Coordinates of C-alpha atoms in Angstrom, one line a residue:
Chain A
X28 CA 15.6 10.3 33.2
X29 CA 18.6 8.1 32.8
X30 CA 22.2 8.6 33.5
X31 CA 23.5 6.5 30.5
X32 CA 21.4 5.0 27.8
X33 CA 23.1 2.2 25.6
X34 CA 21.8 1.9 22.1
X35 CA 23.0 -1.4 20.6
X36 CA 22.2 -1.1 16.9
X37 CA 21.9 2.3 15.2
X38 CA 19.6 1.6 12.2
X39 CA 16.2 3.3 11.6
X40 CA 14.9 2.6 15.1
X41 CA 18.2 3.1 17.1
X42 CA 19.0 6.3 15.4
X43 CA 15.4 7.7 15.9
X44 CA 15.6 6.8 19.6
X45 CA 19.0 8.5 19.8
X46 CA 17.4 11.7 18.3
X47 CA 14.4 11.7 20.5
X48 CA 16.5 10.9 23.6
X49 CA 18.5 13.9 22.9
X50 CA 15.6 16.3 22.0
X51 CA 13.7 15.2 25.2
X52 CA 16.8 15.2 27.3
X53 CA 16.1 11.6 28.5
X54 CA 19.7 10.8 29.2
X55 CA 22.8 12.4 30.4
X56 CA 25.0 10.2 28.1
X57 CA 24.1 8.2 25.0
X58 CA 26.4 5.3 24.3
X59 CA 26.2 3.9 20.8
X60 CA 27.4 0.5 19.6
X61 CA 27.1 -1.1 16.2
X62 CA 29.4 -4.0 14.8
X63 CA 29.7 -2.2 11.4
X64 CA 32.6 0.3 11.4
X65 CA 31.1 2.3 8.6
X66 CA 27.7 2.6 10.3
X67 CA 29.3 3.6 13.5
X68 CA 31.3 6.3 11.7
X69 CA 28.1 7.5 10.1
X70 CA 26.3 7.6 13.5
X71 CA 29.3 9.7 14.8
X72 CA 29.2 12.0 11.8
X73 CA 25.5 12.6 12.5
X74 CA 26.4 13.4 16.2
X75 CA 23.8 10.9 17.4
X76 CA 25.5 10.0 20.6
X77 CA 28.2 10.9 23.3
X78 CA 30.3 7.7 22.8
X79 CA 30.8 5.3 20.1
X80 CA 32.1 1.7 20.1
X81 CA 31.9 -1.4 17.9
X82 CA 31.9 -3.3 21.2
X83 CA 28.4 -3.7 22.6
X84 CA 29.9 -4.7 26.0
X85 CA 31.9 -1.4 26.1
X86 CA 28.6 0.6 25.4
X87 CA 26.4 -1.1 27.9
X88 CA 28.9 -0.9 30.7
X89 CA 27.4 1.4 33.3
X90 CA 24.3 2.0 31.4
X91 CA 21.0 2.1 33.4
X92 CA 19.0 1.5 30.2
X93 CA 20.2 -0.8 27.3
X94 CA 18.0 -0.8 24.2
X95 CA 18.9 -3.5 21.7
X96 CA 17.8 -2.6 18.1
X97 CA 19.1 -5.3 15.9
X98 CA 17.5 -7.8 13.5
X99 CA 15.7 -10.4 15.8
X100 CA 17.9 -13.2 14.8
X101 CA 21.0 -11.5 16.4
X102 CA 19.2 -11.0 19.8
X103 CA 20.8 -14.1 21.4
X104 CA 24.2 -13.3 20.2
X105 CA 24.0 -9.8 21.4
X106 CA 22.6 -10.8 24.8
X107 CA 25.4 -13.3 25.3
X108 CA 27.9 -10.6 24.5
X109 CA 26.7 -7.9 26.8
X110 CA 25.4 -10.0 29.7
X111 CA 28.6 -9.9 31.7
X112 CA 28.9 -6.1 31.3
X113 CA 25.4 -5.3 32.4
X114 CA 25.0 -3.2 35.5
X115 CA 22.9 -4.3 38.5
X116 CA 19.5 -2.8 38.4
X117 CA 19.6 -1.8 34.8
X118 CA 16.7 -2.1 32.5
X119 CA 17.3 -4.2 29.4
X120 CA 14.8 -4.0 26.5
X121 CA 14.5 -4.4 22.8
X122 CA 12.5 -3.4 19.9
X123 CA 12.1 -6.6 17.9
X124 CA 9.1 -7.4 15.7
X125 CA 8.7 -10.9 17.3
X126 CA 8.8 -11.5 21.0
X127 CA 8.5 -15.2 21.8
X128 CA 11.8 -15.8 19.9
X129 CA 13.6 -12.9 21.4
X130 CA 12.6 -13.9 24.9
X131 CA 13.8 -17.5 24.2
X132 CA 17.1 -16.1 22.8
X133 CA 17.8 -13.4 25.5
X134 CA 16.3 -14.5 28.8
X135 CA 18.9 -17.3 29.5
X136 CA 21.7 -14.7 29.4
X137 CA 20.2 -12.2 31.6
X138 CA 22.1 -11.8 34.9
X139 CA 20.2 -11.6 38.3
X140 CA 19.2 -8.1 39.1
X141 CA 18.8 -6.9 35.6
X142 CA 15.3 -6.1 34.4
X143 CA 14.6 -7.5 31.1
X144 CA 11.5 -6.2 29.5
X145 CA 10.8 -7.2 25.9
X146 CA 9.3 -4.4 23.9
X147 CA 8.2 -3.6 20.3
X148 CA 7.5 0.0 19.1
X149 CA 5.0 -0.2 16.2
X150 CA 6.8 2.4 14.2
X151 CA 9.1 2.3 11.1
X152 CA 9.2 3.4 7.4
X153 CA 10.6 1.4 4.5
X154 CA 13.9 3.3 4.9
X155 CA 16.8 1.9 7.0
X156 CA 20.2 2.9 8.4
X157 CA 21.2 5.8 10.8
X158 CA 20.3 8.4 8.1
X159 CA 16.7 7.3 7.9
X160 CA 15.9 7.8 11.7
X161 CA 14.0 10.9 12.8
X162 CA 12.8 12.1 16.4
X163 CA 9.1 11.9 15.6
X164 CA 9.0 8.4 14.5
X165 CA 7.3 7.2 17.7
X166 CA 4.8 10.0 17.9
X167 CA 1.3 8.7 18.6
X168 CA 2.5 5.1 17.7
X169 CA 1.9 2.1 19.9
X170 CA 4.7 0.5 21.9
X171 CA 3.8 -3.0 23.1
X172 CA 5.5 -4.7 26.1
X173 CA 5.4 -8.4 26.7
X174 CA 6.7 -8.5 30.3
X175 CA 7.8 -11.9 31.8
X176 CA 6.1 -13.2 35.0
X177 CA 7.6 -11.5 38.0
X178 CA 8.7 -8.2 36.1
X179 CA 9.5 -5.4 38.6
X180 CA 6.6 -3.0 38.4
X181 CA 8.8 0.0 39.0
X182 CA 11.1 -1.0 36.3
X183 CA 8.2 -1.6 33.8
X184 CA 6.7 1.9 34.8
X185 CA 10.0 3.6 34.3
X186 CA 10.5 2.0 30.8
X187 CA 6.7 2.9 29.9
X188 CA 7.3 6.5 31.0
X189 CA 10.6 6.6 28.8
X190 CA 8.5 5.4 25.7
X191 CA 5.7 7.8 26.5
X192 CA 8.4 10.7 26.6
X193 CA 9.4 9.4 23.2
X194 CA 5.8 10.0 22.0
X195 CA 4.4 6.5 22.2
X196 CA 1.2 5.0 23.6
X197 CA 1.8 1.8 25.8
X198 CA 0.1 -1.6 25.6
X199 CA 0.9 -4.8 27.3
X200 CA 0.1 -8.4 26.1
X201 CA 1.6 -11.8 26.3
X202 CA 4.3 -12.7 23.8
X203 CA 2.2 -15.3 21.9
X204 CA -0.7 -12.9 21.4
X205 CA 1.8 -10.2 20.4
X206 CA 3.3 -12.6 17.7
X207 CA -0.1 -13.7 16.4
X208 CA -1.4 -10.1 16.1
X209 CA 1.7 -8.9 14.4
X210 CA 1.7 -11.8 12.0
X211 CA -1.7 -10.4 10.6
X212 CA -1.1 -6.7 10.9
X213 CA 2.5 -6.5 9.8
X214 CA 4.3 -9.7 8.8
X215 CA 1.7 -11.1 6.5
X216 CA 1.4 -7.7 4.6
X217 CA 5.1 -7.6 4.2
X218 CA 5.4 -11.1 2.8
X219 CA 2.6 -10.5 0.5
X220 CA 4.1 -7.4 -0.8
X221 CA 7.4 -8.9 -1.2
X222 CA 5.8 -11.8 -3.1
X223 CA 3.7 -9.9 -5.5
X224 CA 6.7 -7.6 -6.5
X225 CA 8.7 -10.7 -7.1
X226 CA 6.0 -12.2 -9.3
X227 CA 5.7 -9.1 -11.4
X228 CA 9.6 -8.9 -11.7
X229 CA 9.5 -12.5 -13.1
X230 CA 7.0 -12.1 -16.0
X231 CA 7.9 -12.5 -19.7
X232 CA 4.7 -11.3 -21.1
X233 CA 4.7 -7.8 -19.5
X234 CA 8.1 -6.0 -19.5
X235 CA 9.7 -4.7 -16.3
X236 CA 9.6 -1.3 -17.9
X237 CA 5.8 -1.6 -18.4
X238 CA 5.4 -2.8 -14.8
X239 CA 7.3 0.3 -13.6
X240 CA 5.7 2.8 -16.0
X241 CA 2.1 1.9 -15.1
X242 CA 2.7 1.0 -11.4
X243 CA 0.7 3.9 -10.2
X244 CA -2.6 2.0 -11.0
X245 CA -2.2 -0.2 -7.7
X246 CA 1.3 -2.0 -7.9
X247 CA 3.4 0.8 -6.4
X248 CA 1.5 0.7 -3.1
X249 CA 3.1 -2.8 -2.5
X250 CA 6.6 -1.7 -3.6
X251 CA 6.9 0.6 -0.4
X252 CA 6.6 -2.4 2.0
X253 CA 8.6 -4.6 -0.4
X254 CA 11.5 -2.1 0.0
X255 CA 11.8 -2.7 3.6
X256 CA 15.2 -4.0 5.1
X257 CA 15.9 -7.5 3.9
X258 CA 17.8 -8.6 6.9
X259 CA 15.3 -7.6 9.4
X260 CA 12.4 -9.2 7.4
X261 CA 14.4 -12.5 6.8
X262 CA 14.7 -12.6 10.5
X263 CA 11.1 -11.9 11.3
X264 CA 10.2 -14.8 8.8
X265 CA 12.5 -17.2 10.5
X266 CA 11.6 -16.2 14.1
X267 CA 7.8 -15.9 14.0
X268 CA 7.4 -18.9 11.7
X269 CA 4.4 -20.7 13.3
X270 CA 2.2 -17.6 13.4
X271 CA 3.2 -16.5 9.9
X272 CA 2.5 -20.0 8.5
X273 CA -0.9 -19.9 10.1
X274 CA -1.8 -16.6 8.6
X275 CA -0.4 -17.5 5.2
X276 CA -2.6 -20.7 5.3
X277 CA -5.7 -18.7 5.9
X278 CA -4.7 -16.1 3.3
X279 CA -4.2 -18.8 0.6
X280 CA -7.4 -20.6 1.4
X281 CA -9.3 -17.4 1.1
X282 CA -7.5 -16.5 -2.1
X283 CA -8.3 -19.8 -3.6
X284 CA -12.0 -19.3 -2.7
X285 CA -11.8 -15.9 -4.3
X286 CA -10.1 -17.3 -7.4
X287 CA -12.9 -19.8 -7.8
X288 CA -15.5 -16.9 -7.6
X289 CA -13.6 -15.2 -10.4
X290 CA -13.3 -18.3 -12.5
X291 CA -17.1 -19.2 -12.2
X292 CA -18.2 -15.6 -12.4
X293 CA -19.8 -15.3 -9.0
X294 CA -20.3 -11.6 -9.1
X295 CA -22.4 -11.6 -5.8
X296 CA -19.5 -13.2 -3.9
X297 CA -17.0 -10.6 -5.2
X298 CA -19.3 -7.7 -4.5
X299 CA -19.9 -8.9 -0.9
X300 CA -16.1 -9.1 -0.1
X301 CA -15.3 -5.9 -1.9
X302 CA -18.0 -4.1 0.2
X303 CA -17.0 -5.7 3.5
X304 CA -13.3 -4.6 3.2
X305 CA -14.4 -1.0 2.4
X306 CA -15.9 -0.9 5.9
X307 CA -12.5 -1.8 7.4
X308 CA -10.9 1.1 5.8
X309 CA -13.5 3.4 7.2
X310 CA -12.9 1.9 10.8
X311 CA -9.1 2.4 10.5
X312 CA -9.7 6.0 9.5
X313 CA -12.3 6.5 12.4
X314 CA -9.7 5.0 14.8
X315 CA -7.2 7.8 13.7
X316 CA -4.9 5.0 12.2
X317 CA -4.7 6.5 8.7
X318 CA -5.4 9.8 7.0
X319 CA -8.8 10.2 5.1
X320 CA -7.3 11.8 1.9
X321 CA -7.2 10.2 -1.4
X322 CA -4.2 8.1 -2.3
X323 CA -2.6 8.6 1.2
X324 CA -2.4 12.3 0.3
X325 CA 0.6 11.3 -2.0
X326 CA 1.7 14.4 -4.1
X327 CA 1.5 14.0 -7.8
X328 CA 5.0 13.1 -9.2
X329 CA 6.5 14.4 -12.4
X330 CA 7.1 11.6 -15.2
X331 CA 10.5 12.5 -16.4
X332 CA 10.3 10.0 -19.3
X333 CA 6.7 11.1 -20.4
X334 CA 5.5 13.8 -22.6
X335 CA 7.3 12.8 -25.8
Chain B
X29 CA -12.0 21.6 -28.7
X30 CA -15.5 20.1 -29.0
X31 CA -18.9 21.6 -29.4
X32 CA -20.7 19.1 -27.1
X33 CA -19.1 16.4 -24.9
X34 CA -21.4 13.8 -23.4
X35 CA -20.3 12.2 -20.1
X36 CA -22.2 9.0 -19.6
X37 CA -21.4 8.1 -16.0
X38 CA -20.4 10.8 -13.5
X39 CA -18.4 8.9 -10.8
X40 CA -14.8 9.7 -9.9
X41 CA -13.6 9.6 -13.5
X42 CA -16.6 11.1 -15.1
X43 CA -16.7 14.0 -12.7
X44 CA -13.0 14.6 -12.9
X45 CA -13.4 14.9 -16.6
X46 CA -16.2 17.3 -16.2
X47 CA -13.9 19.5 -14.0
X48 CA -10.9 19.4 -16.2
X49 CA -13.0 20.0 -19.5
X50 CA -14.5 23.1 -17.8
X51 CA -11.1 24.4 -16.5
X52 CA -9.3 23.8 -19.8
X53 CA -12.4 25.0 -21.8
X54 CA -12.3 21.9 -24.0
X55 CA -16.2 22.1 -24.8
X56 CA -18.8 24.4 -25.3
X57 CA -21.4 22.2 -23.7
X58 CA -21.0 19.4 -21.2
X59 CA -23.9 17.0 -21.2
X60 CA -24.1 14.6 -18.2
X61 CA -26.0 11.4 -18.0
X62 CA -26.3 8.8 -15.2
X63 CA -29.0 6.4 -14.4
X64 CA -29.2 7.2 -10.7
X65 CA -31.5 10.2 -10.0
X66 CA -29.6 10.9 -6.8
X67 CA -26.2 11.0 -8.5
X68 CA -27.4 13.1 -11.2
X69 CA -28.9 15.6 -8.6
X70 CA -25.5 15.6 -7.0
X71 CA -23.7 16.3 -10.2
X72 CA -26.2 19.2 -11.0
X73 CA -25.6 20.6 -7.3
X74 CA -21.9 20.6 -8.0
X75 CA -22.5 22.4 -11.3
X76 CA -20.4 19.8 -13.2
X77 CA -22.3 20.2 -16.5
X78 CA -24.5 22.3 -18.8
X79 CA -27.3 19.7 -19.1
X80 CA -28.4 16.7 -17.0
X81 CA -30.4 13.6 -17.8
X82 CA -31.1 10.1 -16.7
X83 CA -31.2 9.2 -20.3
X84 CA -27.9 8.5 -21.9
X85 CA -29.4 8.8 -25.3
X86 CA -30.6 12.4 -24.7
X87 CA -27.1 13.3 -23.5
X88 CA -25.1 11.7 -26.5
X89 CA -27.6 13.3 -29.1
X90 CA -25.6 15.9 -31.1
X91 CA -22.3 15.3 -29.1
X92 CA -19.1 15.1 -31.0
X93 CA -17.3 13.4 -28.2
X94 CA -19.0 10.8 -26.0
X95 CA -17.0 9.4 -23.0
X96 CA -18.5 6.4 -21.4
X97 CA -17.4 6.1 -17.7
X98 CA -19.4 3.2 -16.3
X99 CA -18.4 -0.1 -14.6
X100 CA -17.1 -2.3 -17.6
X101 CA -19.9 -4.7 -17.2
X102 CA -22.4 -2.1 -18.2
X103 CA -20.6 -1.1 -21.4
X104 CA -22.7 -3.3 -23.8
X105 CA -25.9 -2.2 -22.4
X106 CA -24.9 1.5 -22.6
X107 CA -23.7 1.0 -26.1
X108 CA -26.9 -0.5 -27.2
X109 CA -28.9 2.3 -25.7
X110 CA -26.9 5.3 -27.2
X111 CA -26.0 3.8 -30.5
X112 CA -29.1 5.2 -32.4
X113 CA -28.5 8.6 -30.9
X114 CA -24.8 8.9 -31.9
X115 CA -24.0 11.5 -34.4
X116 CA -22.2 10.8 -37.6
X117 CA -18.5 11.6 -37.2
X118 CA -18.7 11.5 -33.4
X119 CA -15.8 9.9 -31.3
X120 CA -17.0 7.4 -28.9
X121 CA -14.6 6.4 -26.1
X122 CA -14.6 4.9 -22.7
X123 CA -12.4 4.6 -19.7
X124 CA -12.8 1.0 -18.6
X125 CA -10.0 -1.0 -16.8
X126 CA -10.4 -3.9 -19.3
X127 CA -10.3 -3.5 -22.9
X128 CA -11.0 -6.9 -24.8
X129 CA -14.2 -7.2 -23.1
X130 CA -15.3 -3.6 -23.6
X131 CA -14.5 -3.9 -27.3
X132 CA -16.6 -7.2 -27.5
X133 CA -19.4 -5.5 -25.8
X134 CA -19.4 -2.2 -27.6
X135 CA -18.1 -2.7 -31.2
X136 CA -21.2 -4.6 -32.5
X137 CA -23.4 -1.6 -31.6
X138 CA -21.2 1.1 -33.1
X139 CA -23.1 2.7 -36.2
X140 CA -21.1 3.4 -39.4
X141 CA -19.3 6.7 -39.3
X142 CA -18.8 6.8 -35.5
X143 CA -15.2 6.6 -34.4
X144 CA -15.0 4.1 -31.5
X145 CA -11.7 4.3 -29.8
X146 CA -11.3 2.3 -26.7
X147 CA -9.3 4.1 -23.9
X148 CA -8.2 3.7 -20.4
X149 CA -6.7 6.5 -18.2
X150 CA -4.6 5.0 -15.6
X151 CA -5.8 7.3 -12.8
X152 CA -8.0 7.1 -9.9
X153 CA -8.2 7.0 -6.1
X154 CA -9.9 4.7 -3.7
X155 CA -12.8 7.2 -3.5
X156 CA -15.8 7.1 -5.7
X157 CA -18.9 9.1 -6.8
X158 CA -19.1 12.8 -8.2
X159 CA -17.8 14.5 -5.1
X160 CA -14.6 12.4 -5.2
X161 CA -13.5 13.8 -8.7
X162 CA -11.0 16.6 -9.1
X163 CA -9.5 18.4 -12.2
X164 CA -5.9 17.2 -11.5
X165 CA -6.6 13.6 -11.5
X166 CA -5.1 12.9 -15.0
X167 CA -2.0 15.2 -14.5
X168 CA 1.0 13.3 -15.7
X169 CA -0.8 10.0 -15.7
X170 CA -0.9 7.5 -18.6
X171 CA -3.9 7.2 -20.9
X172 CA -3.7 3.9 -22.9
X173 CA -5.7 3.6 -26.2
X174 CA -6.3 0.2 -27.8
X175 CA -7.5 1.3 -31.2
X176 CA -9.2 -1.1 -33.6
X177 CA -7.7 -1.9 -36.9
X178 CA -8.8 0.7 -39.5
X179 CA -9.2 3.5 -36.8
X180 CA -9.3 6.9 -38.4
X181 CA -5.9 8.5 -37.7
X182 CA -7.4 12.0 -37.3
X183 CA -10.0 10.9 -34.8
X184 CA -7.3 9.1 -32.9
X185 CA -5.1 12.2 -32.8
X186 CA -8.0 14.4 -31.8
X187 CA -8.8 12.2 -29.0
X188 CA -5.1 12.1 -28.0
X189 CA -4.9 15.8 -28.1
X190 CA -8.1 15.9 -25.7
X191 CA -6.4 13.6 -23.2
X192 CA -3.1 15.4 -23.4
X193 CA -5.1 18.6 -22.5
X194 CA -6.6 16.9 -19.6
X195 CA -2.9 16.3 -18.4
X196 CA -2.3 12.8 -19.7
X197 CA 0.5 11.1 -21.5
X198 CA -0.6 8.8 -24.3
X199 CA 0.3 5.2 -25.0
X200 CA -1.1 2.8 -27.6
X201 CA -1.1 -1.0 -27.4
X202 CA -3.3 -3.9 -28.4
X203 CA -6.2 -4.9 -26.1
X204 CA -4.8 -8.3 -25.1
X205 CA -1.6 -6.8 -24.1
X206 CA -3.4 -4.0 -22.2
X207 CA -5.4 -6.5 -20.3
X208 CA -2.3 -8.7 -19.4
X209 CA -0.4 -5.6 -18.4
X210 CA -3.3 -4.2 -16.2
X211 CA -3.9 -7.6 -14.6
X212 CA -0.4 -7.4 -13.0
X213 CA 0.0 -3.7 -12.3
X214 CA -3.5 -3.1 -11.1
X215 CA -6.0 -5.9 -11.0
X216 CA -3.9 -8.3 -9.0
X217 CA -2.9 -5.8 -6.5
X218 CA -6.5 -4.9 -5.8
X219 CA -7.6 -8.4 -5.5
X220 CA -4.7 -9.3 -3.1
X221 CA -5.6 -6.3 -1.1
X222 CA -9.3 -7.3 -0.9
X223 CA -8.3 -10.7 0.1
X224 CA -5.9 -9.9 2.9
X225 CA -8.3 -7.5 4.4
X226 CA -10.9 -10.2 4.2
X227 CA -8.6 -12.8 6.0
X228 CA -7.9 -10.3 8.8
X229 CA -11.6 -9.5 9.2
X230 CA -12.4 -13.2 9.7
X231 CA -9.8 -14.0 12.4
X232 CA -10.9 -15.3 15.8
X233 CA -7.4 -15.2 17.4
X234 CA -6.9 -11.5 16.8
X235 CA -9.8 -9.1 17.4
X236 CA -11.0 -6.6 14.7
X237 CA -10.1 -3.8 17.3
X238 CA -6.5 -5.0 17.4
X239 CA -6.3 -5.2 13.6
X240 CA -7.6 -1.7 13.3
X241 CA -5.5 -0.4 16.2
X242 CA -2.1 -1.7 15.1
X243 CA -2.9 -1.5 11.4
X244 CA -0.1 1.3 10.8
X245 CA 2.6 -1.5 11.0
X246 CA 1.8 -2.6 7.4
X247 CA -1.9 -3.7 7.1
X248 CA -3.3 -0.3 6.5
X249 CA -1.5 0.1 3.2
X250 CA -3.6 -2.6 1.7
X251 CA -7.0 -1.3 3.1
X252 CA -6.6 1.7 0.7
X253 CA -7.0 -0.4 -2.4
X254 CA -9.5 -2.5 -0.6
X255 CA -11.7 0.4 -0.2
X256 CA -12.1 0.9 -4.0
X257 CA -15.5 0.8 -5.6
X258 CA -17.0 -2.6 -5.3
X259 CA -19.2 -2.5 -8.4
X260 CA -16.3 -1.4 -10.5
X261 CA -14.0 -4.1 -9.2
X262 CA -16.4 -6.9 -9.4
X263 CA -16.9 -5.9 -13.0
X264 CA -13.1 -5.9 -13.6
X265 CA -12.7 -9.4 -12.2
X266 CA -15.6 -10.8 -14.3
X267 CA -14.3 -9.1 -17.4
X268 CA -10.7 -9.7 -17.4
X269 CA -10.9 -13.2 -16.1
X270 CA -8.3 -15.1 -18.1
X271 CA -5.4 -12.6 -17.5
X272 CA -6.4 -12.3 -13.8
X273 CA -6.4 -16.0 -13.3
X274 CA -3.1 -16.3 -15.1
X275 CA -1.6 -13.8 -12.8
X276 CA -3.2 -15.3 -9.7
X277 CA -1.8 -18.6 -10.6
X278 CA 1.7 -17.2 -10.7
X279 CA 1.2 -15.3 -7.6
X280 CA 0.1 -18.3 -5.7
X281 CA 2.9 -20.5 -7.1
X282 CA 5.3 -18.0 -5.9
X283 CA 3.7 -17.7 -2.6
X284 CA 3.8 -21.4 -2.0
X285 CA 7.4 -21.4 -2.7
X286 CA 8.0 -18.5 -0.3
X287 CA 6.0 -20.4 2.3
X288 CA 8.2 -23.4 1.9
X289 CA 11.2 -21.2 2.4
X290 CA 9.7 -19.9 5.7
X291 CA 8.7 -23.4 6.9
X292 CA 12.2 -24.8 6.1
X293 CA 14.1 -21.8 7.4
X294 CA 15.8 -21.0 4.1
X295 CA 17.0 -17.6 5.1
X296 CA 19.2 -17.1 2.0
X297 CA 16.3 -17.5 -0.3
X298 CA 14.2 -15.0 1.8
X299 CA 17.0 -12.5 1.8
X300 CA 17.5 -12.8 -2.0
X301 CA 13.9 -12.1 -2.8
X302 CA 13.6 -9.3 -0.2
X303 CA 16.7 -7.7 -1.8
X304 CA 15.5 -8.0 -5.4
X305 CA 12.1 -6.3 -4.6
X306 CA 13.9 -3.3 -3.1
X307 CA 15.5 -2.7 -6.3
X308 CA 12.2 -2.4 -8.1
X309 CA 10.9 0.2 -5.7
X310 CA 14.1 2.2 -6.5
X311 CA 13.4 1.9 -10.2
X312 CA 9.7 3.1 -9.7
X313 CA 11.0 6.1 -7.9
X314 CA 13.7 6.8 -10.5
X315 CA 11.0 6.6 -13.2
X316 CA 9.1 9.3 -11.3
X317 CA 6.2 7.0 -10.5
X318 CA 6.3 7.5 -6.8
X319 CA 7.6 10.0 -4.5
X320 CA 10.8 9.3 -2.6
X321 CA 9.7 10.2 1.0
X322 CA 9.2 7.6 3.7
X323 CA 5.7 6.3 4.2
X324 CA 4.4 7.9 1.0
X325 CA 4.9 11.2 2.8
X326 CA 1.8 10.4 4.9
X327 CA 1.1 12.8 7.8
X328 CA 1.3 11.5 11.3
X329 CA -2.4 11.1 12.5
X330 CA -3.5 11.4 16.0
X331 CA -4.9 8.5 17.8
X332 CA -8.1 9.7 19.4
X333 CA -8.4 6.5 21.6
X334 CA -4.8 6.6 22.8
X335 CA -3.1 8.2 25.8
X336 CA -5.0 6.7 28.6

């Protein structure tokens, strides 16, 4: 599909792309760039690309598709660095979890004749780094584009076809709506998960050992999201601030109301909410967005410290 | 192990007990009672017991082990009903998620010569009803007893042995500590999950269809807990009020502080929290309390509405 694809950043997303590009034969040459010497070495050890560089400019030179997969806070810096080296006619895209901020950071640097198409594959796990990637990551997941006005339709179609070949389904929306939508479906859940794990970590009345030992009764579900990459999530919080603060305000308002119902023993209100939320789980399963087996189909794990 | 075990309540926990009791041959006779005629019929259809009754008194008559598995708010009522029918020397236990409240409700009714030992198996899924049970549910999970002062050690040992044969590991603590511990590891996570799903359900700026469609980016993790049995969780909220309000206050305080860090762009604070929480996930995995595969080992699900 492409002569040369440059992957700037080779973490979970970048390295999954490298693997699926190779498997589906989507480029003749995969050029990998990352600033960290040790990460680059690891990528090379894994045989993820055809050339390796700590210089993003070197990697993007001559590339007809450039995919930037770095924490969103680094987007502007990377764009400034690679801009002079971008080939005329190249497609430049990213995978960042926030879009308005990435556009504001990147757009000013994009040279004439380069097609900048902001993108966001809704895919990932709580793991990070080049070892964490896998070729199936984008299978049946959504990739959202937030194209700028005047985007070349051929370039958009070519990039869409690329992502479809990676396994994804394509959606298009404006950047503000993307940021608001992701704030509720992704950013707020992660922030809440980080917060509750922090709260549990700080208790004096219940020991950390007890929190860990009994975590299977609910708590452990949150620890997965709360194990996500700290740099990535710091940047998401800083770069989708308004939408996140809006969602946090609504969440806190609702929680205050729920807390009041608990304090005053309003069983009916509790029952109504707990029934309504059950219906949403059903819709998610009906929409094929989660599996309908108890406990996510999680296997029973052995307790090495148990059975005295 | 026992001549006759009476199971009062035959939902997820009761029906899992019925299955493991049968498999491990722990009783000559399993007597099942539930107030709902349709649930009882279903239990009978599944062949879970040897006798079936809508009267708890009938079921417990002559039983040497009685296990009450009903929403904690019904504990007192059930105890009052069965008390006159309990056999001298019988062990009476429960599986409720709160312990101080269950003790307060049940203890006044317990006749002399009956061994009341409050218990709580930390096991369950988001499913409920007699069809949801399975014999492996208690495998390698913790069962916590909160014995009253003066509990007969032989009765406690016999009940412990019963739960061990069901697959569980045994812990003992006082009821107040149990309630505080469960408030953080189980009750708060459920309440937070219910709340965030409710918040998402109420939005106008993002449609319900979008919330569902893009839920795999984090939100769906919360919908599992938020699909738990509404009656059970209403009762937990009403019967562990003080400990839950204490944990909610701490959670909200921490969230306000996190929100402030987001508003003022305090990246260092965000990074520190997000790093600390990652370590807790690692401890949980090291303690064998969750599996170390990305995304809980969840299988990729097909999106029936995708691929236009």
